[in-house]
Tab-separated table of C-alpha atoms in Angstrom:
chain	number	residue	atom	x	y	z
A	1	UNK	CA	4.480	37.655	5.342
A	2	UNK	CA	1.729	35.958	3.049
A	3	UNK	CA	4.218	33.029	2.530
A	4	UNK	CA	4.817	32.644	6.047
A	5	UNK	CA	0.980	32.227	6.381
A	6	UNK	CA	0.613	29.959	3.842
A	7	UNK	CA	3.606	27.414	4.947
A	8	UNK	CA	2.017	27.353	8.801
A	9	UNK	CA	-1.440	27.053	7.305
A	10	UNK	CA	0.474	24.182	5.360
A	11	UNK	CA	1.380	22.979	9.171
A	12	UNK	CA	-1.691	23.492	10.727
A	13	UNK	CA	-3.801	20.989	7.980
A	14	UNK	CA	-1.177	18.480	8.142
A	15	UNK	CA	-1.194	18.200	11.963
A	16	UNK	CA	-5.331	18.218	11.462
A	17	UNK	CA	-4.608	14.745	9.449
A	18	UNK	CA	-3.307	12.841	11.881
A	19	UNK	CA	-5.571	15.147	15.505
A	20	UNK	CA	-9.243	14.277	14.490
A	21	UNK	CA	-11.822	15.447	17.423
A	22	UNK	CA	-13.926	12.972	18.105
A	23	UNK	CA	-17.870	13.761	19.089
A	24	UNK	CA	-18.191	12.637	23.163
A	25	UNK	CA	-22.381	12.319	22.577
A	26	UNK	CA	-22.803	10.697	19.693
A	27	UNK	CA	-19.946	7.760	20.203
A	28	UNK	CA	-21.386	5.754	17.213
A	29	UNK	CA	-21.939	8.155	14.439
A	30	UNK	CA	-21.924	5.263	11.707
A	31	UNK	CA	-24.636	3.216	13.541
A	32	UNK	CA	-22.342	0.041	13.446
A	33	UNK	CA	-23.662	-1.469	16.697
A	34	UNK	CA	-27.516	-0.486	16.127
A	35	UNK	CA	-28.555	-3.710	16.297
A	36	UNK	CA	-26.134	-5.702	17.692
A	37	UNK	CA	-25.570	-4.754	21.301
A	38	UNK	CA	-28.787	-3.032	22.511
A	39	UNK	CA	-30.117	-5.046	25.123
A	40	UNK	CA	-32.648	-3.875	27.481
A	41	UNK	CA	-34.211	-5.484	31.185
A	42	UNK	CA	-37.068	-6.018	28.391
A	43	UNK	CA	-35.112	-7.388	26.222
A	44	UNK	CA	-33.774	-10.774	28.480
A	45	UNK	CA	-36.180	-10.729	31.577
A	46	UNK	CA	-40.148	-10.884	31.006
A	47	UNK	CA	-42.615	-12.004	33.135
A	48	UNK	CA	-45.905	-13.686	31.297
A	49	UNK	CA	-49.072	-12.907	32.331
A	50	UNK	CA	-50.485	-14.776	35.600
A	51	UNK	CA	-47.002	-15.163	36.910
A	52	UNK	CA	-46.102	-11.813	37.959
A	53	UNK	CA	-43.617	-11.692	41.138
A	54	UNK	CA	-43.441	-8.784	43.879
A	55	UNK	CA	-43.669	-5.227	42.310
A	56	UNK	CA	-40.358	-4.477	44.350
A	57	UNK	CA	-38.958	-7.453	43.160
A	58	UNK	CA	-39.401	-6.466	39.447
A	59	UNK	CA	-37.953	-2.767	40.508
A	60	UNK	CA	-35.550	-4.402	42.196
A	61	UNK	CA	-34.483	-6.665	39.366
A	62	UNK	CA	-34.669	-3.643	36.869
A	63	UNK	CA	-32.715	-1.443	38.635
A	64	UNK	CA	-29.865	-4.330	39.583
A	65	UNK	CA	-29.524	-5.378	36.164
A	66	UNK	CA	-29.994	-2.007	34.559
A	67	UNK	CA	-27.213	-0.920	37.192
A	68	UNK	CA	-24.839	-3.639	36.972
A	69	UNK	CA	-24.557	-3.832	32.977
A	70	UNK	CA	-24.004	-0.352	33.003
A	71	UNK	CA	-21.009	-0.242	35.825
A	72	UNK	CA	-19.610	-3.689	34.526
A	73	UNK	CA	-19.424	-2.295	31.489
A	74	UNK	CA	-18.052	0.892	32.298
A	75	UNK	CA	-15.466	-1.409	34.320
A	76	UNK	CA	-14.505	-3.542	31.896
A	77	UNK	CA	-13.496	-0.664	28.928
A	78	UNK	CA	-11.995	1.184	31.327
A	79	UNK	CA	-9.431	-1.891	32.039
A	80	UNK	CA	-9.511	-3.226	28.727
A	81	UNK	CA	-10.620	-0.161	26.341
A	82	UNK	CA	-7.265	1.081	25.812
A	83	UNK	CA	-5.094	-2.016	25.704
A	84	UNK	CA	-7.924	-3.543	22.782
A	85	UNK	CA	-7.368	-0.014	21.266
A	86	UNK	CA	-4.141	-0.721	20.916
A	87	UNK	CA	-4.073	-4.264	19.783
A	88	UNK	CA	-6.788	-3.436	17.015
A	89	UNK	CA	-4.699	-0.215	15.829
A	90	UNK	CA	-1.544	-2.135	15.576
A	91	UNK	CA	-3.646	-4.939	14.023
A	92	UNK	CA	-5.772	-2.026	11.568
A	93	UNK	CA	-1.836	-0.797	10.635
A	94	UNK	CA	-0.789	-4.221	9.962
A	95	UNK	CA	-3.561	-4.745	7.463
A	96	UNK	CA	-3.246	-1.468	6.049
A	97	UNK	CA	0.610	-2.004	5.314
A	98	UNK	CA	0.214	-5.246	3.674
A	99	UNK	CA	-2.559	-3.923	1.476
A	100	UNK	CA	-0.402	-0.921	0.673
A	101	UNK	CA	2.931	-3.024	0.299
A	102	UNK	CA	1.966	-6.158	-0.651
A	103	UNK	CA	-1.616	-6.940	-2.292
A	104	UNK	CA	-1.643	-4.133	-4.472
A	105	UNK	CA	2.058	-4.170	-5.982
A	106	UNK	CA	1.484	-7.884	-6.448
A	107	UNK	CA	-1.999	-7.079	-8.265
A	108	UNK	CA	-0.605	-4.597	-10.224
A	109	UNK	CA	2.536	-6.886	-11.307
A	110	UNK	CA	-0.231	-9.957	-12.062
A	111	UNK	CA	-2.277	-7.273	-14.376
A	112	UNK	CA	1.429	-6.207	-16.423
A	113	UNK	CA	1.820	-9.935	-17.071
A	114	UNK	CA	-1.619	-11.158	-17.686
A	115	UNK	CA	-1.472	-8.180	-20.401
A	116	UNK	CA	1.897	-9.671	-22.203
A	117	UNK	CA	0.441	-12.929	-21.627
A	118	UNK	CA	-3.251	-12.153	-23.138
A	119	UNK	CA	-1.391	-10.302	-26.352
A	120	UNK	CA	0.564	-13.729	-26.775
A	121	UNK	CA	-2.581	-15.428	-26.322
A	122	UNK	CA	-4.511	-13.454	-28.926
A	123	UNK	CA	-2.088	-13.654	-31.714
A	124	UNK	CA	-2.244	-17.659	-31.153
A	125	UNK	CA	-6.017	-17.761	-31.226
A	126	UNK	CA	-5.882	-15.923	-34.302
A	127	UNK	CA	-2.726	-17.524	-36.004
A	128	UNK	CA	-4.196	-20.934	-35.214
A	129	UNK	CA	-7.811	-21.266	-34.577
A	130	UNK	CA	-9.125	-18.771	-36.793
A	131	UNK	CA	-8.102	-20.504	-40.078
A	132	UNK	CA	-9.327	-23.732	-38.820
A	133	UNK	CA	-12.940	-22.449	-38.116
A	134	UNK	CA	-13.186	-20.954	-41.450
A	135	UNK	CA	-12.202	-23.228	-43.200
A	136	UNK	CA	-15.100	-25.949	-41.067
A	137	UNK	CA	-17.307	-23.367	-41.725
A	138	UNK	CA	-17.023	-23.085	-45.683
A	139	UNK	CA	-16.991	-27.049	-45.305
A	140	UNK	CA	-20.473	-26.811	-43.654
A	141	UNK	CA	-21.700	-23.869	-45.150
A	142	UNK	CA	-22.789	-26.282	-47.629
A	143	UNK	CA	-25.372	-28.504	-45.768
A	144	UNK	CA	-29.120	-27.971	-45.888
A	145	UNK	CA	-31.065	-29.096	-43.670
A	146	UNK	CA	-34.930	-30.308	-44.577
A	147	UNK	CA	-37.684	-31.653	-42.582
A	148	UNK	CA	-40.261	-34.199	-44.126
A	149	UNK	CA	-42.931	-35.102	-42.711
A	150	UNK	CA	-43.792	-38.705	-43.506
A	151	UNK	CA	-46.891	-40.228	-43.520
């Protein structure tokens, strides 16, 4: 009986993997459009002082454009909310499966070879070069330097 629990508890958090509930207030939990798309009747319609227009104009305006951004909006990801949603999953999956079967094999293959091709590297550095510079520097070891001042 326990093991039966166990294997559909298995179930249960595999199906939670792939079924995530998503919060229907707070539609922006990371903040990622904070400052981007917040704009207010304030924000693209002001009226300086000493040219004021009708009070009910002002309502009027408010209210129109307050109204219309909102239903427009509404409108427009209702028409084009899921088939975006789509494109930019399919897109999302696309990136995601040449990262995961592409980029990082090929990174991972480059960092094998670089490592063969850094040992070879190193022994020639030291088989060649490091001779050479010892022996320049026991040439030059030698040399003094002095400073005279003249007068």
């Amino acid at each position: 009986m326990a093991e039966e629990r166990t294997e559909l508890e298995e179930r249960i958090i595999i199906k939670d993997q792939h079924i995530k509930e998503i919060d229907l207030v707070n539609r922006d939990p990371k903040h990622i459009n904070e400052d981007v798309v917040k704009v207010d009747f304030e924000d693209v319609i002001a009226e300086p002082v000493g040219t004021y227009s009708f009070d009910g104009v002002w309502k009027a305006s408010y209210t129109t454009f307050t109204v219309s951004k909102y239903w427009c909006y509404r409108l427009l990801s209702a028409i084009l909310g899921i088939p975006l949603a789509v494109i930019w999953g399919f897109l999302f999956a696309l990136i995601s499966f040449c990262h995961i079967w592409a980029v990082v094999p090929c990174i991972k293959s480059y960092l094998i070879e670089i490592q063969c091709v850094s040992r070879i590297y190193s022994l020639c550095i030291h088989t060649f070069c490091d001779p050479l510079f010892e022996a320049l520097s026991k040439i030059c070891s030698n040399i003094r330097v002095a400073f005279r001042k003249e007068i």
